[in-house]
PDB file of C-alpha atoms (C1' of nucleotides) in Angstrom:
ATOM      1  CA  MET A   1       0.253  -0.388   0.269  1.00  0.00           C
ATOM      2  CA  ALA A   2       0.778   3.535  -0.165  1.00  0.00           C
ATOM      3  CA  THR A   3       0.353   4.615   3.715  1.00  0.00           C
ATOM      4  CA  ASN A   4       3.376   4.374   4.668  1.00  0.00           C
ATOM      5  CA  VAL A   5       4.709   4.986   8.985  1.00  0.00           C
ATOM      6  CA  PHE A   6       4.314   8.369   8.616  1.00  0.00           C
ATOM      7  CA  SER A   7       1.983   9.608   6.851  1.00  0.00           C
ATOM      8  CA  VAL A   8      -1.698  11.209   7.140  1.00  0.00           C
ATOM      9  CA  PRO A   9      -4.009   8.347   7.393  1.00  0.00           C
ATOM     10  CA  ASP A  10      -5.727   8.304   4.081  1.00  0.00           C
ATOM     11  CA  LEU A  11      -9.402   8.578   5.393  1.00  0.00           C
ATOM     12  CA  LEU A  12     -10.812   7.861   2.123  1.00  0.00           C
ATOM     13  CA  GLU A  13      -9.242   4.485   1.061  1.00  0.00           C
ATOM     14  CA  VAL A  14     -10.283   3.892   5.242  1.00  0.00           C
ATOM     15  CA  ALA A  15     -13.649   4.617   4.930  1.00  0.00           C
ATOM     16  CA  THR A  16     -14.565   3.467   1.436  1.00  0.00           C
ATOM     17  CA  GLU A  17     -13.811  -0.224   2.618  1.00  0.00           C
ATOM     18  CA  PRO A  18     -17.060  -1.991   2.284  1.00  0.00           C
ATOM     19  CA  ASN A  19     -18.017  -3.180   5.344  1.00  0.00           C
ATOM     20  CA  ARG A  20     -16.469   0.361   7.706  1.00  0.00           C
ATOM     21  CA  ARG A  21     -18.893   2.269   5.156  1.00  0.00           C
ATOM     22  CA  ALA A  22     -21.282   0.355   6.181  1.00  0.00           C
ATOM     23  CA  LEU A  23     -20.356   0.505   9.851  1.00  0.00           C
ATOM     24  CA  LEU A  24     -20.285   4.527   9.486  1.00  0.00           C
ATOM     25  CA  ARG A  25     -24.011   5.136   8.265  1.00  0.00           C
ATOM     26  CA  LEU A  26     -24.582   2.346  10.994  1.00  0.00           C
ATOM     27  CA  LEU A  27     -23.526   4.747  13.604  1.00  0.00           C
ATOM     28  CA  ALA A  28     -25.216   7.769  11.919  1.00  0.00           C
ATOM     29  CA  GLU A  29     -27.773   6.833  13.046  1.00  0.00           C
ATOM     30  CA  GLY A  30     -26.316   7.139  17.160  1.00  0.00           C
ATOM     31  CA  GLU A  31     -23.894   5.380  19.355  1.00  0.00           C
ATOM     32  CA  LYS A  32     -23.681   1.048  19.220  1.00  0.00           C
ATOM     33  CA  THR A  33     -22.043  -1.671  20.728  1.00  0.00           C
ATOM     34  CA  VAL A  34     -19.737  -4.623  18.484  1.00  0.00           C
ATOM     35  CA  THR A  35     -21.705  -6.737  18.912  1.00  0.00           C
ATOM     36  CA  GLU A  36     -25.578  -4.539  18.176  1.00  0.00           C
ATOM     37  CA  LEU A  37     -22.986  -3.935  14.861  1.00  0.00           C
ATOM     38  CA  SER A  38     -22.387  -6.906  13.476  1.00  0.00           C
ATOM     39  CA  GLY A  39     -25.551  -8.523  13.601  1.00  0.00           C
ATOM     40  CA  HIS A  40     -25.350  -6.631  10.507  1.00  0.00           C
ATOM     41  CA  PHE A  41     -23.044  -8.575   8.687  1.00  0.00           C
ATOM     42  CA  PRO A  42     -22.243 -11.956   7.970  1.00  0.00           C
ATOM     43  CA  VAL A  43     -18.826 -11.392   8.883  1.00  0.00           C
ATOM     44  CA  SER A  44     -17.590 -11.957  12.517  1.00  0.00           C
ATOM     45  CA  ARG A  45     -18.114  -9.685  15.664  1.00  0.00           C
ATOM     46  CA  SER A  46     -13.967 -10.349  15.376  1.00  0.00           C
ATOM     47  CA  ALA A  47     -13.693  -8.967  11.950  1.00  0.00           C
ATOM     48  CA  ILE A  48     -16.618  -5.585  12.842  1.00  0.00           C
ATOM     49  CA  SER A  49     -14.483  -4.990  15.850  1.00  0.00           C
ATOM     50  CA  GLN A  50     -10.768  -5.094  14.012  1.00  0.00           C
ATOM     51  CA  HIS A  51     -12.541  -3.103  11.131  1.00  0.00           C
ATOM     52  CA  LEU A  52     -13.897  -0.373  14.036  1.00  0.00           C
ATOM     53  CA  LEU A  53     -10.445  -0.504  15.786  1.00  0.00           C
ATOM     54  CA  LEU A  54      -9.123   1.066  12.249  1.00  0.00           C
ATOM     55  CA  LEU A  55     -11.391   3.725  11.990  1.00  0.00           C
ATOM     56  CA  SER A  56     -11.021   4.704  15.546  1.00  0.00           C
ATOM     57  CA  GLU A  57      -7.222   4.683  14.664  1.00  0.00           C
ATOM     58  CA  VAL A  58      -7.917   7.959  11.940  1.00  0.00           C
ATOM     59  CA  GLY A  59     -10.369   9.259  14.339  1.00  0.00           C
ATOM     60  CA  LEU A  60     -13.377   8.329  12.727  1.00  0.00           C
ATOM     61  CA  VAL A  61     -14.933   6.731  15.363  1.00  0.00           C
ATOM     62  CA  THR A  62     -14.503   7.005  19.629  1.00  0.00           C
ATOM     63  CA  ALA A  63     -15.858   4.737  21.935  1.00  0.00           C
ATOM     64  CA  ARG A  64     -17.004   4.831  25.259  1.00  0.00           C
ATOM     65  CA  LYS A  65     -16.796   1.482  28.019  1.00  0.00           C
ATOM     66  CA  ASP A  66     -19.655   1.250  29.819  1.00  0.00           C
ATOM     67  CA  GLY A  67     -20.143  -2.346  31.993  1.00  0.00           C
ATOM     68  CA  ARG A  68     -18.947  -4.867  29.447  1.00  0.00           C
ATOM     69  CA  ASN A  69     -19.704  -3.327  26.390  1.00  0.00           C
ATOM     70  CA  ARG A  70     -18.146  -0.813  24.333  1.00  0.00           C
ATOM     71  CA  TYR A  71     -20.531   1.946  22.987  1.00  0.00           C
ATOM     72  CA  TYR A  72     -18.930   3.276  19.488  1.00  0.00           C
ATOM     73  CA  ARG A  73     -20.465   6.260  17.597  1.00  0.00           C
ATOM     74  CA  LEU A  74     -19.237   8.650  15.126  1.00  0.00           C
ATOM     75  CA  ASP A  75     -16.410  11.214  15.324  1.00  0.00           C
ATOM     76  CA  GLY A  76     -17.767  14.289  13.836  1.00  0.00           C
ATOM     77  CA  ALA A  77     -14.258  15.927  13.391  1.00  0.00           C
ATOM     78  CA  GLY A  78     -13.232  13.076  11.436  1.00  0.00           C
ATOM     79  CA  MET A  79     -16.368  12.943   9.631  1.00  0.00           C
ATOM     80  CA  VAL A  80     -15.254  16.276   9.067  1.00  0.00           C
ATOM     81  CA  ARG A  81     -12.160  15.798   7.469  1.00  0.00           C
ATOM     82  CA  LEU A  82     -13.468  13.490   5.528  1.00  0.00           C
ATOM     83  CA  ARG A  83     -15.540  15.143   3.451  1.00  0.00           C
ATOM     84  CA  GLU A  84     -12.368  17.579   3.126  1.00  0.00           C
ATOM     85  CA  GLN A  85     -10.656  14.535   1.513  1.00  0.00           C
ATOM     86  CA  PHE A  86     -13.466  14.245  -0.993  1.00  0.00           C
ATOM     87  CA  GLU A  87     -14.244  18.073  -1.261  1.00  0.00           C
ATOM     88  CA  ALA A  88     -10.291  17.391  -2.197  1.00  0.00           C
ATOM     89  CA  PHE A  89      -9.943  14.754  -4.975  1.00  0.00           C
ATOM     90  CA  TRP A  90     -13.756  15.930  -6.930  1.00  0.00           C
ATOM     91  CA  THR A  91     -12.697  19.613  -7.644  1.00  0.00           C
ATOM     92  CA  THR A  92     -13.815  21.858 -10.465  1.00  0.00           C
ATOM     93  CA  GLU A  93     -12.351  19.536 -13.244  1.00  0.00           C
ATOM     94  CA  LEU A  94     -14.533  16.414 -12.679  1.00  0.00           C
ATOM     95  CA  ASP A  95     -17.469  18.305 -11.411  1.00  0.00           C
ATOM     96  CA  LEU A  96     -17.772  19.659 -14.856  1.00  0.00           C
ATOM     97  CA  LEU A  97     -16.478  16.718 -16.508  1.00  0.00           C
ATOM     98  CA  VAL A  98     -19.542  14.848 -14.892  1.00  0.00           C
ATOM     99  CA  ALA A  99     -21.993  17.547 -15.765  1.00  0.00           C
ATOM    100  CA  ASP A 100     -21.081  16.960 -18.875  1.00  0.00           C
ATOM    101  CA  ALA A 101     -21.651  13.715 -18.937  1.00  0.00           C
ATOM    102  CA  GLY A 102     -24.854  13.698 -17.274  1.00  0.00           C
ATOM    103  CA  ARG A 103     -26.705  16.061 -20.212  1.00  0.00           C
ATOM    104  CA  LEU A 104     -25.391  14.728 -23.046  1.00  0.00           C
ATOM    105  CA  GLY A 105     -24.728  10.916 -22.014  1.00  0.00           C
ATOM    106  CA  GLN A 106     -21.362  10.589 -23.921  1.00  0.00           C
ATOM    107  CA  GLN A 107     -17.632  11.340 -23.596  1.00  0.00           C
ATOM    108  CA  PRO A 108     -16.979  14.939 -22.640  1.00  0.00           C
ATOM    109  CA  SER A 109     -14.170  16.253 -24.384  1.00  0.00           C
ATOM    110  CA  GLN A 110     -12.771  15.116 -28.178  1.00  0.00           C
ATOM    111  CA  GLY A 111     -15.377  12.392 -29.594  1.00  0.00           C
ATOM    112  CA  ASN A 112     -13.684  10.461 -30.560  1.00  0.00           C
ATOM    113  CA  SER A 113     -14.756   6.889 -31.468  1.00  0.00           C
ATOM    114  CA  ASP A 114     -12.125   4.108 -32.993  1.00  0.00           C
ATOM    115  CA  ASP A 115     -12.077   3.186 -29.039  1.00  0.00           C
ATOM    116  CA  ILE A 116     -10.739  -0.672 -28.417  1.00  0.00           C
ATOM    117  CA  GLN A 117     -10.965  -3.096 -25.928  1.00  0.00           C
TER     118      GLN A 117
ATOM    119  CA  MET B   1     -11.686  -8.035  -1.043  1.00  0.00           C
ATOM    120  CA  ALA B   2     -14.829  -8.046  -1.404  1.00  0.00           C
ATOM    121  CA  THR B   3     -15.244  -7.845  -4.786  1.00  0.00           C
ATOM    122  CA  ASN B   4     -17.159 -10.776  -5.675  1.00  0.00           C
ATOM    123  CA  VAL B   5     -16.866 -12.698  -8.946  1.00  0.00           C
ATOM    124  CA  PHE B   6     -20.632 -11.292 -10.113  1.00  0.00           C
ATOM    125  CA  SER B   7     -21.044  -8.162  -8.435  1.00  0.00           C
ATOM    126  CA  VAL B   8     -21.475  -5.027  -9.532  1.00  0.00           C
ATOM    127  CA  PRO B   9     -17.727  -3.819  -9.034  1.00  0.00           C
ATOM    128  CA  ASP B  10     -17.412  -1.538  -5.812  1.00  0.00           C
ATOM    129  CA  LEU B  11     -16.676   1.804  -8.395  1.00  0.00           C
ATOM    130  CA  LEU B  12     -15.401   3.531  -4.693  1.00  0.00           C
ATOM    131  CA  GLU B  13     -13.110   1.324  -3.971  1.00  0.00           C
ATOM    132  CA  VAL B  14     -11.482   2.048  -7.619  1.00  0.00           C
ATOM    133  CA  ALA B  15     -11.313   4.534  -7.047  1.00  0.00           C
ATOM    134  CA  THR B  16     -10.354   5.513  -4.261  1.00  0.00           C
ATOM    135  CA  GLU B  17      -6.361   3.876  -3.975  1.00  0.00           C
ATOM    136  CA  PRO B  18      -4.129   6.906  -3.962  1.00  0.00           C
ATOM    137  CA  ASN B  19      -2.302   6.868  -7.268  1.00  0.00           C
ATOM    138  CA  ARG B  20      -6.099   5.957  -8.898  1.00  0.00           C
ATOM    139  CA  ARG B  21      -7.270   8.514  -6.921  1.00  0.00           C
ATOM    140  CA  ALA B  22      -4.695  11.098  -8.997  1.00  0.00           C
ATOM    141  CA  LEU B  23      -4.680   8.929 -12.255  1.00  0.00           C
ATOM    142  CA  LEU B  24      -8.003  10.047 -12.485  1.00  0.00           C
ATOM    143  CA  ARG B  25      -7.399  13.974 -11.540  1.00  0.00           C
ATOM    144  CA  LEU B  26      -4.276  13.912 -14.390  1.00  0.00           C
ATOM    145  CA  LEU B  27      -7.228  12.350 -16.942  1.00  0.00           C
ATOM    146  CA  ALA B  28      -9.669  14.901 -16.187  1.00  0.00           C
ATOM    147  CA  GLU B  29      -7.054  17.737 -17.706  1.00  0.00           C
ATOM    148  CA  GLY B  30      -7.361  15.048 -20.855  1.00  0.00           C
ATOM    149  CA  GLU B  31      -6.365  12.298 -22.696  1.00  0.00           C
ATOM    150  CA  LYS B  32      -3.117  11.003 -21.974  1.00  0.00           C
ATOM    151  CA  THR B  33      -0.544   7.622 -23.050  1.00  0.00           C
ATOM    152  CA  VAL B  34       0.907   5.445 -20.379  1.00  0.00           C
ATOM    153  CA  THR B  35       4.405   6.536 -20.369  1.00  0.00           C
ATOM    154  CA  GLU B  36       2.979  10.267 -20.095  1.00  0.00           C
ATOM    155  CA  LEU B  37       1.025   9.565 -16.776  1.00  0.00           C
ATOM    156  CA  SER B  38       4.230   6.939 -15.566  1.00  0.00           C
ATOM    157  CA  GLY B  39       6.560  10.211 -15.259  1.00  0.00           C
ATOM    158  CA  HIS B  40       3.706  11.809 -12.421  1.00  0.00           C
ATOM    159  CA  PHE B  41       4.874   8.664 -10.289  1.00  0.00           C
ATOM    160  CA  PRO B  42       7.101   6.876  -8.519  1.00  0.00           C
ATOM    161  CA  VAL B  43       6.110   3.625  -9.863  1.00  0.00           C
ATOM    162  CA  SER B  44       6.873   1.879 -12.545  1.00  0.00           C
ATOM    163  CA  ARG B  45       5.248   2.232 -15.954  1.00  0.00           C
ATOM    164  CA  SER B  46       3.536  -0.976 -15.597  1.00  0.00           C
ATOM    165  CA  ALA B  47       2.193  -0.249 -11.905  1.00  0.00           C
ATOM    166  CA  ILE B  48       0.544   2.767 -13.757  1.00  0.00           C
ATOM    167  CA  SER B  49      -0.781   0.688 -17.361  1.00  0.00           C
ATOM    168  CA  GLN B  50      -2.002  -2.331 -14.420  1.00  0.00           C
ATOM    169  CA  HIS B  51      -4.352   0.301 -12.487  1.00  0.00           C
ATOM    170  CA  LEU B  52      -5.554   1.833 -15.922  1.00  0.00           C
ATOM    171  CA  LEU B  53      -6.808  -1.223 -16.849  1.00  0.00           C
ATOM    172  CA  LEU B  54      -8.303  -1.828 -13.844  1.00  0.00           C
ATOM    173  CA  LEU B  55      -9.996   1.296 -14.154  1.00  0.00           C
ATOM    174  CA  SER B  56     -11.214   0.422 -17.688  1.00  0.00           C
ATOM    175  CA  GLU B  57     -12.362  -2.956 -16.804  1.00  0.00           C
ATOM    176  CA  VAL B  58     -15.420  -0.949 -14.437  1.00  0.00           C
ATOM    177  CA  GLY B  59     -15.948   1.597 -17.076  1.00  0.00           C
ATOM    178  CA  LEU B  60     -14.333   4.545 -15.531  1.00  0.00           C
ATOM    179  CA  VAL B  61     -11.821   5.486 -18.253  1.00  0.00           C
ATOM    180  CA  THR B  62     -11.218   4.663 -21.864  1.00  0.00           C
ATOM    181  CA  ALA B  63      -8.387   3.366 -24.295  1.00  0.00           C
ATOM    182  CA  ARG B  64      -7.681   4.168 -28.039  1.00  0.00           C
ATOM    183  CA  LYS B  65      -4.631   3.138 -29.770  1.00  0.00           C
ATOM    184  CA  ASP B  66      -2.901   5.179 -31.987  1.00  0.00           C
ATOM    185  CA  GLY B  67       0.109   3.563 -32.778  1.00  0.00           C
ATOM    186  CA  ARG B  68       2.429   2.478 -30.288  1.00  0.00           C
ATOM    187  CA  ASN B  69       0.959   4.791 -28.092  1.00  0.00           C
ATOM    188  CA  ARG B  70      -2.429   3.631 -26.357  1.00  0.00           C
ATOM    189  CA  TYR B  71      -3.688   7.002 -25.292  1.00  0.00           C
ATOM    190  CA  TYR B  72      -6.553   6.782 -21.712  1.00  0.00           C
ATOM    191  CA  ARG B  73      -9.779   9.411 -21.246  1.00  0.00           C
ATOM    192  CA  LEU B  74     -12.183   9.708 -18.649  1.00  0.00           C
ATOM    193  CA  ASP B  75     -15.236   7.552 -19.571  1.00  0.00           C
ATOM    194  CA  GLY B  76     -17.832  10.496 -18.129  1.00  0.00           C
ATOM    195  CA  ALA B  77     -20.514   8.186 -18.079  1.00  0.00           C
ATOM    196  CA  GLY B  78     -18.587   5.888 -15.552  1.00  0.00           C
ATOM    197  CA  MET B  79     -17.859   9.395 -13.650  1.00  0.00           C
ATOM    198  CA  VAL B  80     -21.078  10.114 -13.263  1.00  0.00           C
ATOM    199  CA  ARG B  81     -22.094   6.438 -11.218  1.00  0.00           C
ATOM    200  CA  LEU B  82     -19.255   7.292  -9.215  1.00  0.00           C
ATOM    201  CA  ARG B  83     -20.298  10.420  -8.736  1.00  0.00           C
ATOM    202  CA  GLU B  84     -23.957   8.407  -7.573  1.00  0.00           C
ATOM    203  CA  GLN B  85     -21.999   5.733  -5.468  1.00  0.00           C
ATOM    204  CA  PHE B  86     -20.407   8.388  -2.991  1.00  0.00           C
ATOM    205  CA  GLU B  87     -23.806  10.308  -2.612  1.00  0.00           C
ATOM    206  CA  ALA B  88     -25.315   6.726  -1.882  1.00  0.00           C
ATOM    207  CA  PHE B  89     -22.724   7.236   1.197  1.00  0.00           C
ATOM    208  CA  TRP B  90     -23.216  10.172   1.728  1.00  0.00           C
ATOM    209  CA  THR B  91     -26.615  10.359   3.036  1.00  0.00           C
ATOM    210  CA  THR B  92     -28.185  13.426   4.906  1.00  0.00           C
ATOM    211  CA  GLU B  93     -27.356  11.850   7.674  1.00  0.00           C
ATOM    212  CA  LEU B  94     -24.287  12.174   7.449  1.00  0.00           C
ATOM    213  CA  ASP B  95     -24.112  15.295   6.141  1.00  0.00           C
ATOM    214  CA  LEU B  96     -26.494  16.482   9.911  1.00  0.00           C
ATOM    215  CA  LEU B  97     -23.700  15.138  11.462  1.00  0.00           C
ATOM    216  CA  VAL B  98     -21.277  16.874   9.730  1.00  0.00           C
ATOM    217  CA  ALA B  99     -23.211  20.374   9.687  1.00  0.00           C
ATOM    218  CA  ASP B 100     -23.262  20.083  13.946  1.00  0.00           C
ATOM    219  CA  ALA B 101     -20.060  19.341  14.208  1.00  0.00           C
ATOM    220  CA  GLY B 102     -18.292  21.518  12.162  1.00  0.00           C
ATOM    221  CA  ARG B 103     -20.680  24.406  13.674  1.00  0.00           C
ATOM    222  CA  LEU B 104     -19.828  22.885  17.416  1.00  0.00           C
ATOM    223  CA  GLY B 105     -16.450  21.325  16.562  1.00  0.00           C
ATOM    224  CA  GLN B 106     -18.243  18.608  18.418  1.00  0.00           C
ATOM    225  CA  GLN B 107     -19.979  15.399  19.011  1.00  0.00           C
ATOM    226  CA  PRO B 108     -22.774  15.652  17.803  1.00  0.00           C
ATOM    227  CA  SER B 109     -24.919  13.579  19.780  1.00  0.00           C
ATOM    228  CA  GLN B 110     -25.148  13.475  23.350  1.00  0.00           C
ATOM    229  CA  GLY B 111     -22.052  14.924  24.762  1.00  0.00           C
ATOM    230  CA  ASN B 112     -20.434  11.880  26.676  1.00  0.00           C
ATOM    231  CA  SER B 113     -16.837  12.361  27.301  1.00  0.00           C
ATOM    232  CA  ASP B 114     -15.615   9.034  29.014  1.00  0.00           C
ATOM    233  CA  ASP B 115     -13.945   8.044  26.401  1.00  0.00           C
ATOM    234  CA  ILE B 116     -11.359   5.229  26.073  1.00  0.00           C
ATOM    235  CA  GLN B 117      -8.014   4.914  24.295  1.00  0.00           C
TER     236      GLN B 117
ATOM    237  C1'  DA C   1     -17.785 -19.059  46.132  1.00  0.00           C
ATOM    238  C1'  DA C   2     -17.791 -21.476  41.134  1.00  0.00           C
ATOM    239  C1'  DA C   3     -19.467 -22.026  36.654  1.00  0.00           C
ATOM    240  C1'  DA C   4     -21.359 -20.375  32.686  1.00  0.00           C
ATOM    241  C1'  DT C   5     -22.537 -17.257  29.725  1.00  0.00           C
ATOM    242  C1'  DA C   6     -21.620 -12.621  27.273  1.00  0.00           C
ATOM    243  C1'  DC C   7     -18.415  -8.640  25.245  1.00  0.00           C
ATOM    244  C1'  DG C   8     -14.486  -7.019  22.851  1.00  0.00           C
ATOM    245  C1'  DT C   9      -9.654  -7.692  21.320  1.00  0.00           C
ATOM    246  C1'  DT C  10      -4.437 -10.237  20.010  1.00  0.00           C
ATOM    247  C1'  DA C  11      -3.343 -14.623  17.708  1.00  0.00           C
ATOM    248  C1'  DG C  12      -2.638 -16.791  13.777  1.00  0.00           C
ATOM    249  C1'  DT C  13      -3.935 -17.899   8.751  1.00  0.00           C
ATOM    250  C1'  DC C  14      -4.748 -17.235   3.312  1.00  0.00           C
ATOM    251  C1'  DG C  15      -6.188 -14.158  -0.401  1.00  0.00           C
ATOM    252  C1'  DC C  16      -5.645 -10.278  -2.980  1.00  0.00           C
ATOM    253  C1'  DC C  17      -3.451  -6.627  -4.828  1.00  0.00           C
ATOM    254  C1'  DA C  18      -0.512  -3.325  -5.845  1.00  0.00           C
ATOM    255  C1'  DC C  19       4.676  -3.460  -7.566  1.00  0.00           C
ATOM    256  C1'  DT C  20       9.533  -5.275 -10.489  1.00  0.00           C
ATOM    257  C1'  DA C  21      10.982  -7.892 -13.739  1.00  0.00           C
ATOM    258  C1'  DA C  22      10.935  -9.979 -17.572  1.00  0.00           C
ATOM    259  C1'  DC C  23       8.770 -10.124 -22.641  1.00  0.00           C
ATOM    260  C1'  DG C  24       5.963  -8.998 -27.438  1.00  0.00           C
ATOM    261  C1'  DC C  25       4.805  -5.528 -30.679  1.00  0.00           C
ATOM    262  C1'  DA C  26       5.920  -1.773 -32.773  1.00  0.00           C
ATOM    263  C1'  DT C  27       7.962   1.886 -34.463  1.00  0.00           C
ATOM    264  C1'  DT C  28      12.203   4.185 -36.123  1.00  0.00           C
ATOM    265  C1'  DA C  29      17.670   4.066 -37.762  1.00  0.00           C
ATOM    266  C1'  DA C  30      21.360   1.983 -38.960  1.00  0.00           C
TER     267       DA C  30
ATOM    268  C1'  DT D   1      16.352  -5.693 -43.913  1.00  0.00           C
ATOM    269  C1'  DT D   2      18.434  -5.813 -39.113  1.00  0.00           C
ATOM    270  C1'  DA D   3      18.929  -3.621 -34.770  1.00  0.00           C
ATOM    271  C1'  DA D   4      17.956  -0.708 -31.946  1.00  0.00           C
ATOM    272  C1'  DT D   5      14.543   2.224 -28.897  1.00  0.00           C
ATOM    273  C1'  DG D   6      10.381   2.835 -27.189  1.00  0.00           C
ATOM    274  C1'  DC D   7       5.377   1.532 -25.690  1.00  0.00           C
ATOM    275  C1'  DG D   8       2.696  -1.488 -23.322  1.00  0.00           C
ATOM    276  C1'  DT D   9       1.536  -5.612 -21.544  1.00  0.00           C
ATOM    277  C1'  DT D  10       1.695 -10.427 -18.634  1.00  0.00           C
ATOM    278  C1'  DA D  11       4.527 -13.536 -15.464  1.00  0.00           C
ATOM    279  C1'  DG D  12       5.437 -13.792 -10.704  1.00  0.00           C
ATOM    280  C1'  DT D  13       6.054 -12.286  -6.270  1.00  0.00           C
ATOM    281  C1'  DG D  14       6.114  -9.794  -1.714  1.00  0.00           C
ATOM    282  C1'  DG D  15       3.811  -7.253   2.307  1.00  0.00           C
ATOM    283  C1'  DC D  16      -0.328  -6.709   3.218  1.00  0.00           C
ATOM    284  C1'  DG D  17      -5.240  -6.608   5.139  1.00  0.00           C
ATOM    285  C1'  DA D  18      -9.271  -8.926   6.170  1.00  0.00           C
ATOM    286  C1'  DC D  19     -11.242 -12.978   7.942  1.00  0.00           C
ATOM    287  C1'  DT D  20     -12.076 -17.352  11.160  1.00  0.00           C
ATOM    288  C1'  DA D  21      -9.484 -19.061  15.941  1.00  0.00           C
ATOM    289  C1'  DA D  22      -8.817 -18.785  20.417  1.00  0.00           C
ATOM    290  C1'  DC D  23      -8.192 -16.051  24.601  1.00  0.00           C
ATOM    291  C1'  DG D  24      -8.973 -12.996  28.542  1.00  0.00           C
ATOM    292  C1'  DT D  25     -11.647 -10.152  31.187  1.00  0.00           C
ATOM    293  C1'  DA D  26     -16.696  -8.806  32.970  1.00  0.00           C
ATOM    294  C1'  DT D  27     -20.692 -10.224  33.864  1.00  0.00           C
ATOM    295  C1'  DT D  28     -24.285 -13.139  35.546  1.00  0.00           C
ATOM    296  C1'  DT D  29     -26.570 -17.594  37.820  1.00  0.00           C
ATOM    297  C1'  DT D  30     -26.311 -21.247  40.683  1.00  0.00           C
TER     298       DT D  30
END
DNA sequence: AAAATACGTTAGTCGCCACTAACGCATTAA
DNA sequence: TTAATGCGTTAGTGGCGACTAACGTATTTT
C-alpha cells in the first residue's frame, strides 16, 4: 500500500472499504456496541471489532466503555476531515466533466470513437 | 476484498486507491498515454498500466490506440456512476452530522466524555 | 463462592493487491 | 533488412489486509 509509517492516514481509503462504509452509516443513527453492529454483517464480531479499531485509529469514530460493552460512535471532526478529503479529490474539473456527461450521456472532450477493447 | 465475481464492481473502492485517484485527476485534463501518466508517479510504467487496466474494467476510463501509444481518458458515464455511489454513501444523516460537527467542533449527539483510548 | 455466559480483543492464516522484472510488439534508425 | 529503441502488457513475487479461531475479562447465574 501507499499508507506509509509517518504519512497522514488516508481517510478515504479507510472509509471506503464496504464493511467500514456500512459501519459509518449505521453509526450515523447513534452509538452502538460491537455486537449490535456485527449483527448487521455476515462476518464475525472479531472482524467488525477490528474494522472499528481501524476507524478509531484514523479518528473517524470514538469509543465509550460501559460495563462490559463498548459503545462506538462517529467522531464528527473526523467525518468533517473525510468530507474535506473527498472534496479535495472531486475538483472542479471532475464536476464539470460529470455535468457534461450527464447532459450529453457521452464523453466530455473530443469525441473520438475508434476505441479498443 | 469484497469484490466478488458477479457483483457490481465497487467504483468507490477502485477509484479511492491513491495512485488511481491521482490518475483520474490527471486524466481530467484530457487524454494521456501510459508513459505520460507514469511520469507523474514514483512507481513503474507497468504499475500505472495495471491501474489503468483496472480503471477501464470498471468503466471509469477508456482507451484509444494510436501508433504504438495507447491514449487513456475518462469515461464520463462511469464518473457519473462514481459520483452517484458516493452520494449514496453520504446520506442526509452524515451531512447533518458533519454540519453539526462543523458548527460545534464537537460530537453531534449526546456529549459523553468518558472516552477511552 | 464457582460455573456459565457474554462481550471485545489478540493470535495466526490465507488470499489478494500493488509492485518490479521480464517479455512481445511496434516503430524508428542504420 | 536488421538492429535498436520505445511503448504497453503479462509473468511472478512480497506484503498487507480481512478474516476466523482462540483467548482474556467482565458479568451474570446457581
